[in-house]
Short mmCIF file of N, CA and C in Angstrom, two decimals:
data_model
loop_
_atom_site.label_atom_id
_atom_site.label_comp_id
_atom_site.label_asym_id
_atom_site.label_seq_id
_atom_site.Cartn_x
_atom_site.Cartn_y
_atom_site.Cartn_z
N MET A 1223 -89.30 -4.89 60.75
CA MET A 1223 -88.53 -4.95 61.98
C MET A 1223 -87.12 -5.47 61.70
N ASP A 1224 -86.99 -6.47 60.81
CA ASP A 1224 -85.68 -7.04 60.51
C ASP A 1224 -84.73 -6.01 59.92
N LEU A 1225 -85.28 -5.06 59.20
CA LEU A 1225 -84.43 -4.04 58.56
C LEU A 1225 -84.23 -2.81 59.43
N SER A 1226 -84.83 -2.79 60.59
CA SER A 1226 -84.74 -1.66 61.53
C SER A 1226 -85.21 -0.35 60.90
N ILE A 1227 -86.31 -0.42 60.15
CA ILE A 1227 -86.89 0.77 59.55
C ILE A 1227 -88.06 1.20 60.42
N ASN A 1228 -88.12 2.47 60.69
CA ASN A 1228 -89.20 3.02 61.50
C ASN A 1228 -90.54 2.77 60.81
N PRO A 1229 -91.52 2.19 61.51
CA PRO A 1229 -92.84 1.94 60.90
C PRO A 1229 -93.50 3.20 60.34
N ASN A 1230 -93.23 4.36 60.94
CA ASN A 1230 -93.78 5.61 60.40
C ASN A 1230 -93.22 5.92 59.02
N THR A 1231 -91.95 5.60 58.82
CA THR A 1231 -91.31 5.81 57.51
C THR A 1231 -91.96 4.91 56.47
N ILE A 1232 -92.22 3.68 56.84
CA ILE A 1232 -92.85 2.73 55.91
C ILE A 1232 -94.26 3.21 55.58
N GLN A 1233 -95.01 3.64 56.58
CA GLN A 1233 -96.37 4.11 56.35
C GLN A 1233 -96.39 5.33 55.44
N LYS A 1234 -95.41 6.22 55.64
CA LYS A 1234 -95.33 7.41 54.80
C LYS A 1234 -95.03 7.02 53.35
N ALA A 1235 -94.14 6.05 53.18
CA ALA A 1235 -93.80 5.59 51.83
C ALA A 1235 -95.03 4.99 51.15
N TYR A 1236 -95.77 4.16 51.86
CA TYR A 1236 -96.99 3.59 51.30
C TYR A 1236 -98.01 4.68 50.97
N SER A 1237 -98.13 5.66 51.82
CA SER A 1237 -99.07 6.77 51.57
C SER A 1237 -98.69 7.53 50.31
N LEU A 1238 -97.40 7.78 50.14
CA LEU A 1238 -96.94 8.48 48.93
C LEU A 1238 -97.20 7.65 47.68
N LEU A 1239 -96.91 6.36 47.76
CA LEU A 1239 -97.16 5.48 46.61
C LEU A 1239 -98.65 5.45 46.26
N GLU A 1240 -99.49 5.44 47.28
CA GLU A 1240 -100.94 5.44 47.05
C GLU A 1240 -101.40 6.78 46.46
N GLN A 1241 -100.87 7.89 46.98
CA GLN A 1241 -101.23 9.21 46.44
C GLN A 1241 -100.85 9.34 44.97
N GLU A 1242 -99.71 8.76 44.61
CA GLU A 1242 -99.24 8.82 43.22
C GLU A 1242 -99.88 7.73 42.36
N ARG A 1243 -100.75 6.94 42.97
CA ARG A 1243 -101.50 5.87 42.31
C ARG A 1243 -100.65 4.72 41.79
N TYR A 1244 -99.49 4.50 42.41
CA TYR A 1244 -98.67 3.34 42.06
C TYR A 1244 -99.22 2.07 42.72
N ILE A 1245 -99.86 2.23 43.86
CA ILE A 1245 -100.46 1.10 44.57
C ILE A 1245 -101.88 1.47 44.98
N TYR A 1246 -102.65 0.44 45.32
CA TYR A 1246 -103.99 0.67 45.85
C TYR A 1246 -104.24 -0.34 46.97
N PRO A 1247 -104.96 0.09 48.01
CA PRO A 1247 -105.21 -0.81 49.13
C PRO A 1247 -106.50 -1.62 48.91
N VAL A 1248 -106.48 -2.84 49.41
CA VAL A 1248 -107.68 -3.66 49.46
C VAL A 1248 -107.84 -4.04 50.93
N LYS A 1249 -108.94 -3.57 51.51
CA LYS A 1249 -109.15 -3.76 52.94
C LYS A 1249 -109.05 -5.25 53.31
N GLY A 1250 -108.22 -5.52 54.30
CA GLY A 1250 -108.04 -6.87 54.79
C GLY A 1250 -107.11 -7.74 53.97
N ARG A 1251 -106.65 -7.26 52.83
CA ARG A 1251 -105.78 -8.06 51.96
C ARG A 1251 -104.42 -7.44 51.73
N GLY A 1252 -104.30 -6.12 51.91
CA GLY A 1252 -103.01 -5.46 51.71
C GLY A 1252 -103.04 -4.47 50.57
N ASN A 1253 -101.85 -4.16 50.07
CA ASN A 1253 -101.69 -3.21 48.97
C ASN A 1253 -101.25 -3.95 47.72
N PHE A 1254 -101.69 -3.44 46.59
CA PHE A 1254 -101.38 -4.07 45.31
C PHE A 1254 -100.89 -3.03 44.33
N VAL A 1255 -100.08 -3.46 43.39
CA VAL A 1255 -99.53 -2.57 42.37
C VAL A 1255 -100.63 -2.25 41.36
N SER A 1256 -100.77 -0.97 41.05
CA SER A 1256 -101.79 -0.51 40.11
C SER A 1256 -101.35 -0.75 38.68
N ASP A 1257 -102.32 -0.76 37.77
CA ASP A 1257 -102.02 -0.73 36.35
C ASP A 1257 -101.54 0.69 36.06
N THR A 1258 -100.30 0.83 35.69
CA THR A 1258 -99.71 2.16 35.56
C THR A 1258 -99.81 2.74 34.15
N THR A 1259 -100.55 2.09 33.27
CA THR A 1259 -100.65 2.57 31.89
C THR A 1259 -101.15 4.01 31.84
N LEU A 1260 -102.26 4.29 32.52
CA LEU A 1260 -102.81 5.65 32.51
C LEU A 1260 -101.87 6.63 33.21
N LEU A 1261 -101.24 6.17 34.29
CA LEU A 1261 -100.30 7.01 35.02
C LEU A 1261 -99.12 7.40 34.13
N VAL A 1262 -98.61 6.43 33.38
CA VAL A 1262 -97.48 6.70 32.48
C VAL A 1262 -97.90 7.70 31.40
N GLU A 1263 -99.09 7.52 30.84
CA GLU A 1263 -99.56 8.44 29.80
C GLU A 1263 -99.72 9.86 30.35
N GLN A 1264 -100.26 9.98 31.55
CA GLN A 1264 -100.42 11.31 32.16
C GLN A 1264 -99.06 11.94 32.45
N THR A 1265 -98.12 11.12 32.91
CA THR A 1265 -96.78 11.62 33.19
C THR A 1265 -96.10 12.09 31.91
N LYS A 1266 -96.28 11.34 30.82
CA LYS A 1266 -95.72 11.76 29.52
C LYS A 1266 -96.33 13.08 29.07
N LYS A 1267 -97.66 13.18 29.23
CA LYS A 1267 -98.35 14.42 28.83
C LYS A 1267 -97.81 15.61 29.61
N THR A 1268 -97.65 15.45 30.92
CA THR A 1268 -97.12 16.52 31.76
C THR A 1268 -95.69 16.87 31.35
N LEU A 1269 -94.89 15.86 31.09
CA LEU A 1269 -93.51 16.07 30.67
C LEU A 1269 -93.46 16.89 29.38
N LEU A 1270 -94.27 16.50 28.40
CA LEU A 1270 -94.26 17.20 27.12
C LEU A 1270 -94.76 18.64 27.27
N GLU A 1271 -95.73 18.86 28.16
CA GLU A 1271 -96.17 20.23 28.43
C GLU A 1271 -95.04 21.05 29.03
N ASN A 1272 -94.29 20.45 29.96
CA ASN A 1272 -93.15 21.15 30.57
C ASN A 1272 -92.07 21.45 29.54
N VAL A 1273 -91.79 20.49 28.67
CA VAL A 1273 -90.79 20.69 27.62
C VAL A 1273 -91.24 21.83 26.69
N SER A 1274 -92.52 21.83 26.37
CA SER A 1274 -93.04 22.88 25.50
C SER A 1274 -92.83 24.26 26.13
N ARG A 1275 -93.11 24.37 27.43
CA ARG A 1275 -92.89 25.66 28.12
C ARG A 1275 -91.41 26.04 28.11
N LEU A 1276 -90.54 25.06 28.35
CA LEU A 1276 -89.10 25.35 28.35
C LEU A 1276 -88.62 25.81 26.98
N ILE A 1277 -89.12 25.15 25.94
CA ILE A 1277 -88.73 25.55 24.59
C ILE A 1277 -89.23 26.96 24.29
N ALA A 1278 -90.46 27.26 24.69
CA ALA A 1278 -90.99 28.61 24.48
C ALA A 1278 -90.14 29.64 25.21
N ASN A 1279 -89.76 29.33 26.45
CA ASN A 1279 -88.89 30.24 27.21
C ASN A 1279 -87.54 30.40 26.53
N GLY A 1280 -86.98 29.30 26.04
CA GLY A 1280 -85.70 29.36 25.34
C GLY A 1280 -85.79 30.19 24.08
N LYS A 1281 -86.89 30.01 23.36
CA LYS A 1281 -87.10 30.79 22.13
C LYS A 1281 -87.13 32.29 22.44
N GLU A 1282 -87.82 32.65 23.53
CA GLU A 1282 -87.85 34.06 23.94
C GLU A 1282 -86.47 34.58 24.28
N LEU A 1283 -85.59 33.70 24.76
CA LEU A 1283 -84.23 34.09 25.13
C LEU A 1283 -83.27 34.03 23.95
N GLY A 1284 -83.78 33.60 22.80
CA GLY A 1284 -82.93 33.57 21.62
C GLY A 1284 -82.28 32.22 21.33
N VAL A 1285 -82.69 31.18 22.03
CA VAL A 1285 -82.14 29.85 21.74
C VAL A 1285 -82.71 29.41 20.40
N LYS A 1286 -81.84 28.99 19.50
CA LYS A 1286 -82.25 28.59 18.16
C LYS A 1286 -82.74 27.15 18.13
N ARG A 1287 -83.60 26.89 17.14
CA ARG A 1287 -84.14 25.54 16.96
C ARG A 1287 -83.01 24.51 16.84
N ALA A 1288 -81.96 24.85 16.13
CA ALA A 1288 -80.84 23.93 15.93
C ALA A 1288 -80.20 23.56 17.27
N GLU A 1289 -80.13 24.50 18.19
CA GLU A 1289 -79.55 24.21 19.51
C GLU A 1289 -80.40 23.19 20.26
N PHE A 1290 -81.72 23.36 20.22
CA PHE A 1290 -82.61 22.39 20.87
C PHE A 1290 -82.49 21.03 20.20
N THR A 1291 -82.47 21.03 18.86
CA THR A 1291 -82.38 19.78 18.12
C THR A 1291 -81.08 19.05 18.44
N GLN A 1292 -79.98 19.79 18.50
CA GLN A 1292 -78.69 19.18 18.84
C GLN A 1292 -78.72 18.56 20.22
N LEU A 1293 -79.35 19.25 21.16
CA LEU A 1293 -79.45 18.73 22.52
C LEU A 1293 -80.26 17.44 22.55
N VAL A 1294 -81.41 17.46 21.89
CA VAL A 1294 -82.26 16.26 21.85
C VAL A 1294 -81.51 15.11 21.17
N ASP A 1295 -80.87 15.38 20.05
CA ASP A 1295 -80.11 14.35 19.35
C ASP A 1295 -79.01 13.77 20.23
N ARG A 1296 -78.31 14.65 20.95
CA ARG A 1296 -77.22 14.19 21.83
C ARG A 1296 -77.76 13.29 22.93
N ILE A 1297 -78.89 13.67 23.52
CA ILE A 1297 -79.48 12.86 24.58
C ILE A 1297 -79.91 11.49 24.05
N TYR A 1298 -80.55 11.46 22.89
CA TYR A 1298 -81.01 10.20 22.33
C TYR A 1298 -79.85 9.34 21.82
N ARG A 1299 -78.80 9.94 21.30
CA ARG A 1299 -77.61 9.17 20.90
C ARG A 1299 -76.99 8.50 22.10
N LYS A 1300 -76.91 9.23 23.20
CA LYS A 1300 -76.36 8.69 24.44
C LYS A 1300 -77.19 7.49 24.89
N GLU A 1301 -78.51 7.62 24.84
CA GLU A 1301 -79.41 6.54 25.22
C GLU A 1301 -79.22 5.34 24.29
N ASP A 1302 -79.13 5.61 22.98
CA ASP A 1302 -78.96 4.54 22.02
C ASP A 1302 -77.65 3.79 22.24
N SER A 1303 -76.59 4.53 22.59
CA SER A 1303 -75.30 3.87 22.81
C SER A 1303 -75.36 2.98 24.05
N HIS A 1304 -76.12 3.39 25.08
CA HIS A 1304 -76.29 2.54 26.26
C HIS A 1304 -77.06 1.28 25.91
N ASP A 1305 -78.07 1.40 25.02
CA ASP A 1305 -78.85 0.24 24.60
C ASP A 1305 -77.98 -0.76 23.85
N ARG A 1306 -77.09 -0.25 22.99
CA ARG A 1306 -76.20 -1.14 22.23
C ARG A 1306 -75.26 -1.90 23.15
N VAL A 1307 -74.75 -1.23 24.18
CA VAL A 1307 -73.84 -1.88 25.14
C VAL A 1307 -74.58 -2.97 25.89
N LYS A 1308 -75.82 -2.70 26.32
CA LYS A 1308 -76.62 -3.70 27.05
C LYS A 1308 -76.91 -4.93 26.19
N ASN A 1309 -77.19 -4.70 24.90
CA ASN A 1309 -77.58 -5.79 24.01
C ASN A 1309 -76.38 -6.55 23.45
N ALA A 1310 -75.19 -6.05 23.68
CA ALA A 1310 -73.99 -6.71 23.13
C ALA A 1310 -73.63 -7.96 23.91
#
C-alpha cells in the first residue's frame, strides 16, 4: 500500500516467481526463496542447447568457426575487463 502498487500486480509477480520456481509458498507462513542450484543448472543446459542450435544455423549459412570464436572471445574479454575494473 505504501508504494501504491496494485495488489493484482503483486500477486501476478509472486505467481510468476513461483511458476519459475524462484520462490515457494508455505501455507500460513508466506513465501520463501528456493534453492536455485537446480534451476541454474537447467537454465544453463537450455542456454547451451539454444547456442548449439544457433551455431548449427550459422554453420548452414556459412558462418566460419573463427567468426564464432572471435565473438565468444570478444564477449568474454569484455566481461573480464569489467571484472578488473570492479576489483581495482
